[in-house]
């Protein structure tokens, strides 16, 4: 009867709430803390108690949780300043608040996280308490908060944080590069590649504590290049991929290109109007991915739906008269690769709706004479049939708007075009996807079909959304 809970017991309860994963964990943990603070309980909370509550709020997805975490931290600082010897916030307490702000959707979340980090730096300087100084992980969280923010100056803010770090690691540089790529900095591409070159030279020099690039570093640089208007983007992207492959061959697996690397390079080449035979070059990379996947059990370089869709897009953008045929062949090889690898092998995935939609879009831009147009119309209808018979691809509104547009561009005006559009509409109705967007494309393709099915409202209302 004389056994009473002590601080250790209460802290165990707080830790349980922190680890619970419940949406109300922050609120419930704080209720326990207030219970401990009650004079009638005679239990004094310590640093662990307050930090546990901060962590509970930090992990919470409730709106305003970051504000609550910061409020508890500031209470800790105040209690320490008043002489409470058992209350001493450290980098763990502060970093949990920084993490809470980094995860917050608040418009000012990055600047609020920055305020906490500055508070840590000033407190460490003033008290000479190194245990409160920001760690590399703390700075990295702040940099990522800037990268994820909508602040147009996020790249500059991230660079400023990097300049304050004594021992930044590869993740630090990667996050700064990511922030720069999303910013409006006029020199962002130059700065990103300056950072990449620094990491490459640092790693090559082999100095103690030197950091080097990894796959994410190169992927971040490639992604920035993809967003740029650099006329030599394709050439630079292929050069980066070549270097990554050479370094991998030399044993540096940390820079081994993965599916994202190949997809980004393929996308850059596919969108480069200055690149001769860009579709062939993109398909060559797809060949390489398939070859590597067949030779190795490692699926990190296996082509994805995006890989095949990008190759189809590359053919769609070409000026060759056989581009629809070549685009369809890419989709066919995707289906064959999946079938040949076995249904239980996930290295070669089946086509989802993305490559099918991309093929339909390629048909919108077919070139050549009557035969080429007729072939494109056949491909459109075959594609719609395949989608509806597929166990992996689900048609969507875009599927039918693109198909109708492509039919309108590849068939001569008259009964033949109307019949094909009506068949596509029938499929669309059966899939419950008829809507204003589809009707709009029908009107562009055939005024006669539009009046028959939409202007006179002969389509049942329940399938017209």
Tab-separated table of C-alpha atoms in Angstrom:
chain	number	residue	atom	x	y	z
A	1	UNK	CA	0.000	0.000	0.000
A	2	UNK	CA	3.009	2.290	0.519
A	3	UNK	CA	4.421	1.644	-2.968
A	4	UNK	CA	4.184	4.785	-5.083
A	5	UNK	CA	5.291	5.458	-8.660
A	6	UNK	CA	8.509	7.429	-9.013
A	7	UNK	CA	10.066	9.370	-11.859
A	8	UNK	CA	11.349	6.184	-13.500
A	9	UNK	CA	7.839	4.713	-13.572
A	10	UNK	CA	6.356	7.865	-15.078
A	11	UNK	CA	9.156	8.076	-17.649
A	12	UNK	CA	8.442	4.501	-18.722
A	13	UNK	CA	4.819	5.508	-19.282
A	14	UNK	CA	5.909	8.578	-21.275
A	15	UNK	CA	8.234	6.440	-23.383
A	16	UNK	CA	5.362	4.047	-24.088
A	17	UNK	CA	3.210	6.890	-25.378
A	18	UNK	CA	6.103	8.147	-27.515
A	19	UNK	CA	6.465	4.722	-29.123
A	20	UNK	CA	2.729	4.062	-29.439
A	21	UNK	CA	2.298	5.628	-32.860
A	22	UNK	CA	-1.141	6.909	-31.869
A	23	UNK	CA	-2.318	10.218	-33.293
A	24	UNK	CA	-3.065	11.500	-29.793
A	25	UNK	CA	0.281	10.371	-28.306
A	26	UNK	CA	1.547	13.945	-27.890
A	27	UNK	CA	-1.553	15.057	-26.021
A	28	UNK	CA	-1.611	11.983	-23.789
A	29	UNK	CA	2.108	12.221	-23.030
A	30	UNK	CA	1.744	15.870	-22.058
A	31	UNK	CA	-1.142	14.950	-19.743
A	32	UNK	CA	1.206	12.539	-17.963
A	33	UNK	CA	3.845	15.292	-17.699
A	34	UNK	CA	1.335	17.718	-16.156
A	35	UNK	CA	0.367	14.991	-13.726
A	36	UNK	CA	4.024	14.691	-12.679
A	37	UNK	CA	4.265	18.472	-12.253
A	38	UNK	CA	1.286	18.457	-9.897
A	39	UNK	CA	2.528	19.211	-6.359
A	40	UNK	CA	0.209	16.570	-4.889
A	41	UNK	CA	1.984	13.766	-6.771
A	42	UNK	CA	5.443	14.470	-5.344
A	43	UNK	CA	7.231	13.243	-8.475
A	44	UNK	CA	9.687	15.553	-10.175
A	45	UNK	CA	9.994	15.294	-13.964
A	46	UNK	CA	13.532	15.308	-15.347
A	47	UNK	CA	15.110	15.999	-18.730
A	48	UNK	CA	14.024	12.607	-20.021
A	49	UNK	CA	10.416	13.377	-19.118
A	50	UNK	CA	10.266	16.595	-21.078
A	51	UNK	CA	12.252	15.197	-24.023
A	52	UNK	CA	9.885	12.221	-24.217
A	53	UNK	CA	6.915	14.563	-24.513
A	54	UNK	CA	8.730	16.597	-27.169
A	55	UNK	CA	9.365	13.386	-29.110
A	56	UNK	CA	5.730	12.338	-28.744
A	57	UNK	CA	4.596	15.656	-30.237
A	58	UNK	CA	7.321	15.474	-32.892
A	59	UNK	CA	6.092	12.076	-34.094
A	60	UNK	CA	2.469	13.170	-34.027
A	61	UNK	CA	0.703	14.021	-37.275
A	62	UNK	CA	-1.790	16.283	-35.515
A	63	UNK	CA	-1.922	19.829	-36.855
A	64	UNK	CA	0.104	22.169	-34.657
A	65	UNK	CA	2.232	19.393	-33.158
A	66	UNK	CA	5.478	21.237	-33.976
A	67	UNK	CA	4.239	24.269	-32.024
A	68	UNK	CA	3.499	22.030	-29.049
A	69	UNK	CA	6.946	20.420	-29.240
A	70	UNK	CA	8.621	23.834	-29.300
A	71	UNK	CA	6.475	25.023	-26.391
A	72	UNK	CA	7.685	22.116	-24.218
A	73	UNK	CA	11.300	22.794	-25.237
A	74	UNK	CA	11.055	26.451	-24.275
A	75	UNK	CA	9.567	25.383	-20.942
A	76	UNK	CA	12.652	23.201	-20.399
A	77	UNK	CA	14.978	26.123	-21.175
A	78	UNK	CA	13.071	28.377	-18.763
A	79	UNK	CA	13.187	25.767	-15.988
A	80	UNK	CA	16.935	25.318	-16.499
A	81	UNK	CA	17.480	29.078	-16.299
A	82	UNK	CA	15.535	29.123	-13.020
A	83	UNK	CA	17.975	26.645	-11.511
A	84	UNK	CA	16.222	23.279	-11.887
A	85	UNK	CA	19.252	20.994	-11.823
A	86	UNK	CA	17.393	17.956	-13.208
A	87	UNK	CA	16.237	19.855	-16.305
A	88	UNK	CA	18.941	20.222	-18.932
A	89	UNK	CA	17.868	20.232	-22.595
A	90	UNK	CA	20.480	18.737	-24.913
A	91	UNK	CA	20.879	18.290	-28.657
A	92	UNK	CA	18.357	15.414	-28.539
A	93	UNK	CA	15.642	17.686	-27.097
A	94	UNK	CA	16.355	20.487	-29.561
A	95	UNK	CA	16.773	18.180	-32.564
A	96	UNK	CA	13.382	16.599	-31.939
A	97	UNK	CA	11.792	20.049	-32.301
A	98	UNK	CA	13.806	20.746	-35.454
A	99	UNK	CA	12.541	17.425	-36.822
A	100	UNK	CA	8.964	18.338	-35.883
A	101	UNK	CA	9.186	21.585	-37.840
A	102	UNK	CA	10.862	19.826	-40.776
A	103	UNK	CA	7.843	17.487	-41.005
A	104	UNK	CA	5.311	20.287	-40.584
A	105	UNK	CA	3.217	21.602	-43.477
A	106	UNK	CA	3.272	25.086	-41.958
A	107	UNK	CA	4.419	27.728	-44.452
A	108	UNK	CA	7.027	29.003	-41.989
A	109	UNK	CA	8.240	25.551	-40.890
A	110	UNK	CA	11.773	25.888	-42.309
A	111	UNK	CA	12.352	29.293	-40.726
A	112	UNK	CA	10.989	28.004	-37.395
A	113	UNK	CA	13.412	25.060	-37.576
A	114	UNK	CA	16.212	27.515	-38.366
A	115	UNK	CA	15.308	29.546	-35.260
A	116	UNK	CA	15.715	26.458	-33.069
A	117	UNK	CA	19.112	25.615	-34.590
A	118	UNK	CA	20.300	29.198	-34.046
A	119	UNK	CA	19.062	28.918	-30.471
A	120	UNK	CA	21.200	25.777	-30.030
A	121	UNK	CA	24.287	27.488	-31.442
A	122	UNK	CA	23.880	30.545	-29.226
A	123	UNK	CA	23.203	28.459	-26.128
A	124	UNK	CA	26.283	26.298	-26.770
A	125	UNK	CA	28.408	29.405	-27.258
A	126	UNK	CA	27.078	31.169	-24.175
A	127	UNK	CA	27.198	28.212	-21.779
A	128	UNK	CA	30.142	26.332	-23.363
A	129	UNK	CA	27.910	23.256	-23.179
A	130	UNK	CA	28.910	21.184	-26.209
A	131	UNK	CA	26.061	18.756	-25.544
A	132	UNK	CA	23.603	21.295	-26.872
A	133	UNK	CA	25.516	22.118	-30.041
A	134	UNK	CA	23.761	21.023	-33.270
A	135	UNK	CA	24.959	17.705	-34.656
A	136	UNK	CA	25.469	16.876	-38.323
A	137	UNK	CA	22.067	15.151	-38.244
A	138	UNK	CA	20.449	18.314	-36.845
A	139	UNK	CA	21.919	20.480	-39.595
A	140	UNK	CA	20.913	17.925	-42.221
A	141	UNK	CA	17.331	18.013	-40.980
A	142	UNK	CA	17.338	21.812	-41.242
A	143	UNK	CA	18.767	21.713	-44.773
A	144	UNK	CA	16.080	19.218	-45.801
A	145	UNK	CA	13.442	21.477	-44.237
A	146	UNK	CA	14.639	24.305	-46.479
A	147	UNK	CA	14.696	21.958	-49.483
A	148	UNK	CA	11.073	20.966	-48.832
A	149	UNK	CA	9.893	24.519	-48.216
A	150	UNK	CA	8.308	26.831	-50.759
A	151	UNK	CA	10.674	29.661	-49.995
A	152	UNK	CA	12.106	30.927	-53.321
A	153	UNK	CA	15.423	31.526	-51.515
A	154	UNK	CA	15.591	27.983	-50.112
A	155	UNK	CA	18.750	27.191	-52.050
A	156	UNK	CA	20.584	30.182	-50.573
A	157	UNK	CA	19.342	29.308	-47.067
A	158	UNK	CA	20.568	25.721	-47.474
A	159	UNK	CA	23.996	26.926	-48.634
A	160	UNK	CA	24.218	29.199	-45.602
A	161	UNK	CA	23.504	26.276	-43.265
A	162	UNK	CA	26.153	24.184	-45.025
A	163	UNK	CA	28.716	26.963	-44.500
A	164	UNK	CA	28.145	26.744	-40.718
A	165	UNK	CA	28.830	23.008	-40.542
A	166	UNK	CA	32.255	21.809	-39.418
A	167	UNK	CA	31.956	18.259	-40.775
A	168	UNK	CA	29.175	18.000	-43.359
A	169	UNK	CA	28.610	14.554	-44.819
A	170	UNK	CA	27.404	13.391	-48.222
A	171	UNK	CA	23.774	13.716	-47.169
A	172	UNK	CA	24.433	17.370	-46.284
A	173	UNK	CA	25.634	18.130	-49.796
A	174	UNK	CA	22.843	16.099	-51.393
A	175	UNK	CA	20.176	18.049	-49.483
A	176	UNK	CA	21.751	21.394	-50.408
A	177	UNK	CA	21.829	20.354	-54.065
A	178	UNK	CA	18.173	19.349	-53.820
A	179	UNK	CA	17.275	22.716	-52.274
A	180	UNK	CA	19.163	24.558	-55.012
A	181	UNK	CA	17.457	22.571	-57.770
A	182	UNK	CA	14.046	23.634	-56.448
A	183	UNK	CA	14.990	27.266	-55.897
A	184	UNK	CA	14.938	30.289	-58.189
A	185	UNK	CA	18.657	30.911	-57.761
A	186	UNK	CA	19.949	32.191	-61.105
A	187	UNK	CA	23.197	30.234	-60.739
A	188	UNK	CA	21.708	27.064	-59.300
A	189	UNK	CA	22.938	24.656	-61.998
A	190	UNK	CA	26.460	26.093	-61.747
A	191	UNK	CA	26.420	25.842	-57.946
A	192	UNK	CA	25.068	22.274	-57.991
A	193	UNK	CA	27.855	21.127	-60.282
A	194	UNK	CA	30.409	23.059	-58.218
A	195	UNK	CA	29.315	21.017	-55.195
A	196	UNK	CA	29.430	17.812	-57.228
A	197	UNK	CA	32.945	18.604	-58.466
A	198	UNK	CA	34.067	19.408	-54.916
A	199	UNK	CA	32.818	16.022	-53.688
A	200	UNK	CA	34.470	14.206	-56.591
A	201	UNK	CA	37.812	15.951	-56.013
A	202	UNK	CA	37.587	15.447	-52.257
A	203	UNK	CA	36.991	11.732	-52.696
A	204	UNK	CA	39.755	11.467	-55.293
A	205	UNK	CA	42.248	13.178	-52.972
A	206	UNK	CA	41.487	10.586	-50.303
A	207	UNK	CA	42.081	12.951	-47.389
A	208	UNK	CA	41.127	11.921	-43.858
A	209	UNK	CA	37.473	12.597	-43.231
A	210	UNK	CA	36.886	13.445	-46.899
A	211	UNK	CA	33.395	12.860	-48.201
A	212	UNK	CA	32.497	11.846	-51.710
A	213	UNK	CA	29.428	11.674	-53.903
A	214	UNK	CA	27.001	8.770	-53.930
A	215	UNK	CA	24.235	7.666	-56.269
A	216	UNK	CA	21.812	10.190	-54.749
A	217	UNK	CA	24.312	13.001	-55.390
A	218	UNK	CA	24.482	12.205	-59.091
A	219	UNK	CA	20.720	11.631	-59.347
A	220	UNK	CA	20.099	15.030	-57.750
A	221	UNK	CA	22.454	16.711	-60.225
A	222	UNK	CA	20.790	14.895	-63.125
A	223	UNK	CA	17.347	15.922	-61.899
A	224	UNK	CA	18.473	19.558	-61.796
A	225	UNK	CA	19.872	19.179	-65.308
A	226	UNK	CA	16.537	17.774	-66.462
A	227	UNK	CA	14.792	20.916	-65.207
A	228	UNK	CA	17.297	23.242	-66.841
A	229	UNK	CA	17.282	24.730	-70.320
A	230	UNK	CA	20.864	23.740	-70.956
A	231	UNK	CA	21.236	22.947	-74.663
A	232	UNK	CA	23.988	20.488	-73.777
A	233	UNK	CA	21.929	18.736	-71.077
A	234	UNK	CA	21.763	15.412	-72.956
A	235	UNK	CA	25.522	15.364	-73.572
A	236	UNK	CA	26.238	16.178	-69.923
A	237	UNK	CA	23.747	13.570	-68.667
A	238	UNK	CA	25.308	10.812	-70.759
A	239	UNK	CA	28.761	11.869	-69.532
A	240	UNK	CA	27.638	11.606	-65.896
A	241	UNK	CA	26.152	8.158	-66.468
A	242	UNK	CA	29.337	7.003	-68.176
A	243	UNK	CA	31.446	8.208	-65.249
A	244	UNK	CA	29.188	6.473	-62.728
A	245	UNK	CA	29.484	3.195	-64.624
A	246	UNK	CA	33.287	3.495	-64.814
A	247	UNK	CA	33.557	4.214	-61.073
A	248	UNK	CA	31.286	1.252	-60.337
A	249	UNK	CA	33.533	-0.999	-62.436
A	250	UNK	CA	36.490	0.211	-60.361
A	251	UNK	CA	34.733	-0.968	-57.196
A	252	UNK	CA	33.040	2.210	-56.001
A	253	UNK	CA	29.534	0.758	-55.612
A	254	UNK	CA	28.340	3.822	-53.688
A	255	UNK	CA	27.969	5.653	-57.012
A	256	UNK	CA	26.428	2.778	-58.969
A	257	UNK	CA	23.648	4.086	-61.229
A	258	UNK	CA	20.166	2.788	-60.472
A	259	UNK	CA	16.810	2.811	-62.247
A	260	UNK	CA	16.247	6.455	-61.309
A	261	UNK	CA	19.609	7.386	-62.855
A	262	UNK	CA	18.808	5.702	-66.153
A	263	UNK	CA	15.257	7.075	-66.237
A	264	UNK	CA	16.464	10.632	-65.682
A	265	UNK	CA	19.156	10.391	-68.366
A	266	UNK	CA	16.645	8.853	-70.772
A	267	UNK	CA	14.172	11.656	-70.057
A	268	UNK	CA	16.807	14.343	-70.697
A	269	UNK	CA	17.805	12.773	-74.010
A	270	UNK	CA	14.176	12.194	-75.064
A	271	UNK	CA	13.355	15.878	-74.575
A	272	UNK	CA	16.472	17.157	-76.303
A	273	UNK	CA	15.584	18.467	-79.743
A	274	UNK	CA	19.288	19.028	-80.423
A	275	UNK	CA	20.214	15.378	-79.930
A	276	UNK	CA	20.517	13.381	-83.197
A	277	UNK	CA	18.668	10.055	-83.155
A	278	UNK	CA	17.547	10.690	-79.581
A	279	UNK	CA	14.974	7.874	-79.693
A	280	UNK	CA	17.648	5.364	-80.719
A	281	UNK	CA	19.917	6.571	-77.925
A	282	UNK	CA	17.138	6.255	-75.371
A	283	UNK	CA	16.278	2.759	-76.595
A	284	UNK	CA	19.965	1.836	-76.375
A	285	UNK	CA	19.889	2.712	-72.664
A	286	UNK	CA	16.743	0.629	-72.243
A	287	UNK	CA	18.563	-2.271	-73.944
A	288	UNK	CA	21.395	-1.857	-71.440
A	289	UNK	CA	19.011	-1.890	-68.472
A	290	UNK	CA	17.323	-5.069	-69.688
A	291	UNK	CA	20.675	-6.727	-70.318
A	292	UNK	CA	21.955	-5.866	-66.831
A	293	UNK	CA	18.732	-7.121	-65.261
A	294	UNK	CA	18.960	-10.460	-67.050
A	295	UNK	CA	22.603	-10.951	-66.049
A	296	UNK	CA	22.152	-10.134	-62.374
A	297	UNK	CA	19.700	-10.840	-59.577
A	298	UNK	CA	20.162	-7.212	-58.511
A	299	UNK	CA	17.035	-5.302	-59.514
A	300	UNK	CA	18.399	-1.797	-58.792
A	301	UNK	CA	18.896	-1.199	-62.519
A	302	UNK	CA	15.787	-3.009	-63.729
A	303	UNK	CA	13.646	-0.977	-66.146
A	304	UNK	CA	10.438	0.386	-64.663
A	305	UNK	CA	7.176	1.487	-66.229
A	306	UNK	CA	8.716	4.970	-66.452
A	307	UNK	CA	11.708	3.560	-68.383
A	308	UNK	CA	9.548	2.043	-71.097
A	309	UNK	CA	7.196	5.044	-71.160
A	310	UNK	CA	10.139	7.405	-71.604
A	311	UNK	CA	11.380	5.361	-74.527
A	312	UNK	CA	7.903	5.436	-76.071
A	313	UNK	CA	7.838	9.210	-75.531
A	314	UNK	CA	11.207	9.519	-77.263
A	315	UNK	CA	9.804	7.800	-80.345
A	316	UNK	CA	6.693	9.994	-80.166
A	317	UNK	CA	8.925	13.086	-80.346
A	318	UNK	CA	10.944	11.804	-83.294
A	319	UNK	CA	10.288	12.745	-86.921
A	320	UNK	CA	10.550	9.242	-88.325
A	321	UNK	CA	7.552	7.970	-90.294
A	322	UNK	CA	7.732	4.602	-88.485
A	323	UNK	CA	7.655	6.177	-85.016
A	324	UNK	CA	4.254	4.725	-84.031
A	325	UNK	CA	5.453	1.253	-85.031
A	326	UNK	CA	8.673	1.732	-83.045
A	327	UNK	CA	6.769	3.079	-80.046
A	328	UNK	CA	4.447	0.068	-80.068
A	329	UNK	CA	7.431	-2.271	-80.283
A	330	UNK	CA	8.701	-0.830	-76.983
A	331	UNK	CA	5.409	-1.646	-75.278
A	332	UNK	CA	5.471	-5.122	-76.835
A	333	UNK	CA	8.982	-5.785	-75.510
A	334	UNK	CA	7.866	-4.687	-72.039
A	335	UNK	CA	5.080	-7.276	-72.113
A	336	UNK	CA	7.434	-9.932	-73.451
A	337	UNK	CA	10.133	-9.197	-70.848
A	338	UNK	CA	7.569	-9.644	-68.079
A	339	UNK	CA	6.202	-12.854	-69.606
A	340	UNK	CA	9.640	-14.370	-70.235
A	341	UNK	CA	10.894	-13.549	-66.724
A	342	UNK	CA	8.033	-15.450	-65.107
A	343	UNK	CA	5.027	-14.115	-63.266
A	344	UNK	CA	6.792	-14.399	-59.895
A	345	UNK	CA	9.851	-12.417	-60.983
A	346	UNK	CA	9.429	-8.724	-60.208
A	347	UNK	CA	12.524	-7.570	-62.107
A	348	UNK	CA	10.433	-7.050	-65.239
A	349	UNK	CA	7.134	-5.536	-64.264
A	350	UNK	CA	4.006	-5.741	-66.431
A	351	UNK	CA	2.847	-2.579	-68.182
A	352	UNK	CA	0.517	-0.416	-66.154
A	353	UNK	CA	-1.582	2.350	-67.702
A	354	UNK	CA	1.345	4.794	-68.093
A	355	UNK	CA	3.073	3.186	-71.115
A	356	UNK	CA	-0.299	2.532	-72.747
A	357	UNK	CA	-1.281	6.194	-72.401
A	358	UNK	CA	2.124	7.234	-73.696
A	359	UNK	CA	1.676	5.029	-76.764
A	360	UNK	CA	-1.758	6.561	-77.434
A	361	UNK	CA	-0.143	9.995	-77.166
A	362	UNK	CA	2.532	8.921	-79.680
A	363	UNK	CA	-0.292	8.100	-82.098
A	364	UNK	CA	-1.487	11.715	-81.818
A	365	UNK	CA	1.730	12.815	-83.527
A	366	UNK	CA	2.089	10.228	-86.262
A	367	UNK	CA	3.676	11.440	-89.498
A	368	UNK	CA	3.605	10.148	-93.051
A	369	UNK	CA	0.946	9.361	-95.584
A	370	UNK	CA	-2.334	7.482	-95.558
A	371	UNK	CA	-0.726	4.141	-94.720
A	372	UNK	CA	1.037	5.548	-91.650
A	373	UNK	CA	-2.177	7.184	-90.455
A	374	UNK	CA	-4.141	3.982	-90.997
A	375	UNK	CA	-1.548	1.999	-89.073
A	376	UNK	CA	-1.761	4.503	-86.198
A	377	UNK	CA	-5.566	4.150	-86.093
A	378	UNK	CA	-5.201	0.368	-85.871
A	379	UNK	CA	-2.679	0.733	-83.057
A	380	UNK	CA	-5.098	2.984	-81.143
A	381	UNK	CA	-7.937	0.465	-81.247
A	382	UNK	CA	-5.637	-2.476	-80.492
A	383	UNK	CA	-4.267	-0.562	-77.504
A	384	UNK	CA	-7.742	0.125	-76.124
A	385	UNK	CA	-8.620	-3.576	-76.435
A	386	UNK	CA	-5.376	-4.573	-74.702
A	387	UNK	CA	-5.943	-2.166	-71.820
A	388	UNK	CA	-9.430	-3.494	-71.212
A	389	UNK	CA	-8.188	-7.107	-71.290
A	390	UNK	CA	-5.189	-6.391	-69.048
A	391	UNK	CA	-4.946	-7.511	-65.432
A	392	UNK	CA	-2.420	-4.764	-64.698
A	393	UNK	CA	-3.547	-1.612	-66.527
A	394	UNK	CA	-6.643	0.286	-65.468
A	395	UNK	CA	-8.026	2.771	-68.023
A	396	UNK	CA	-8.521	6.358	-66.895
A	397	UNK	CA	-10.031	9.526	-68.324
A	398	UNK	CA	-6.706	10.433	-69.965
A	399	UNK	CA	-6.758	7.102	-71.809
A	400	UNK	CA	-9.961	7.952	-73.632
A	401	UNK	CA	-9.342	11.668	-74.201
A	402	UNK	CA	-5.996	10.771	-75.816
A	403	UNK	CA	-7.483	7.908	-77.849
A	404	UNK	CA	-10.289	10.095	-79.242
A	405	UNK	CA	-7.833	12.892	-80.068
A	406	UNK	CA	-5.535	10.403	-81.841
A	407	UNK	CA	-8.432	8.917	-83.822
A	408	UNK	CA	-9.456	12.388	-84.944
A	409	UNK	CA	-5.931	13.075	-86.197
A	410	UNK	CA	-5.368	9.764	-87.966
A	411	UNK	CA	-8.641	9.022	-89.749
A	412	UNK	CA	-10.358	10.864	-92.595
A	413	UNK	CA	-13.591	12.682	-91.842
A	414	UNK	CA	-16.612	10.489	-92.397
A	415	UNK	CA	-18.331	7.289	-91.388
A	416	UNK	CA	-15.096	5.388	-90.752
A	417	UNK	CA	-13.846	7.903	-88.201
A	418	UNK	CA	-17.264	8.150	-86.546
A	419	UNK	CA	-17.484	4.370	-86.164
A	420	UNK	CA	-14.105	4.155	-84.409
A	421	UNK	CA	-14.883	7.085	-82.109
A	422	UNK	CA	-18.246	5.547	-81.225
A	423	UNK	CA	-16.502	2.283	-80.351
A	424	UNK	CA	-14.044	4.134	-78.123
A	425	UNK	CA	-16.986	5.917	-76.491
A	426	UNK	CA	-18.690	2.589	-75.859
A	427	UNK	CA	-15.570	1.326	-74.070
A	428	UNK	CA	-15.394	4.589	-72.118
A	429	UNK	CA	-19.037	4.260	-71.051
A	430	UNK	CA	-18.568	0.650	-69.976
A	431	UNK	CA	-15.609	1.777	-67.837
A	432	UNK	CA	-17.733	4.585	-66.304
A	433	UNK	CA	-15.266	7.215	-67.490
A	434	UNK	CA	-17.453	9.428	-69.683
A	435	UNK	CA	-17.059	13.050	-68.627
A	436	UNK	CA	-16.831	16.602	-69.965
A	437	UNK	CA	-13.175	16.154	-70.936
A	438	UNK	CA	-14.026	13.179	-73.132
A	439	UNK	CA	-16.984	15.046	-74.641
A	440	UNK	CA	-14.728	17.978	-75.484
A	441	UNK	CA	-12.310	15.745	-77.398
A	442	UNK	CA	-15.204	14.046	-79.188
A	443	UNK	CA	-16.453	17.432	-80.345
A	444	UNK	CA	-13.022	18.301	-81.757
A	445	UNK	CA	-12.764	14.935	-83.505
A	446	UNK	CA	-16.328	14.600	-84.839
A	447	UNK	CA	-19.118	17.133	-84.476
A	448	UNK	CA	-21.538	14.513	-85.779
A	449	UNK	CA	-20.708	11.988	-83.033
A	450	UNK	CA	-20.804	14.737	-80.432
A	451	UNK	CA	-24.308	15.817	-81.441
A	452	UNK	CA	-25.480	12.213	-81.492
A	453	UNK	CA	-24.245	11.280	-78.029
A	454	UNK	CA	-23.851	14.498	-76.065
A	455	UNK	CA	-25.808	17.382	-77.550
A	456	UNK	CA	-28.987	15.270	-77.594
A	457	UNK	CA	-28.137	13.613	-74.273
A	458	UNK	CA	-28.633	10.084	-75.557
A	459	UNK	CA	-25.932	8.897	-73.196
A	460	UNK	CA	-27.445	7.676	-69.909
A	461	UNK	CA	-26.971	10.414	-67.267
A	462	UNK	CA	-25.602	7.989	-64.669
A	463	UNK	CA	-22.447	7.357	-66.736
A	464	UNK	CA	-21.781	10.982	-67.614
A	465	UNK	CA	-19.836	12.547	-64.764
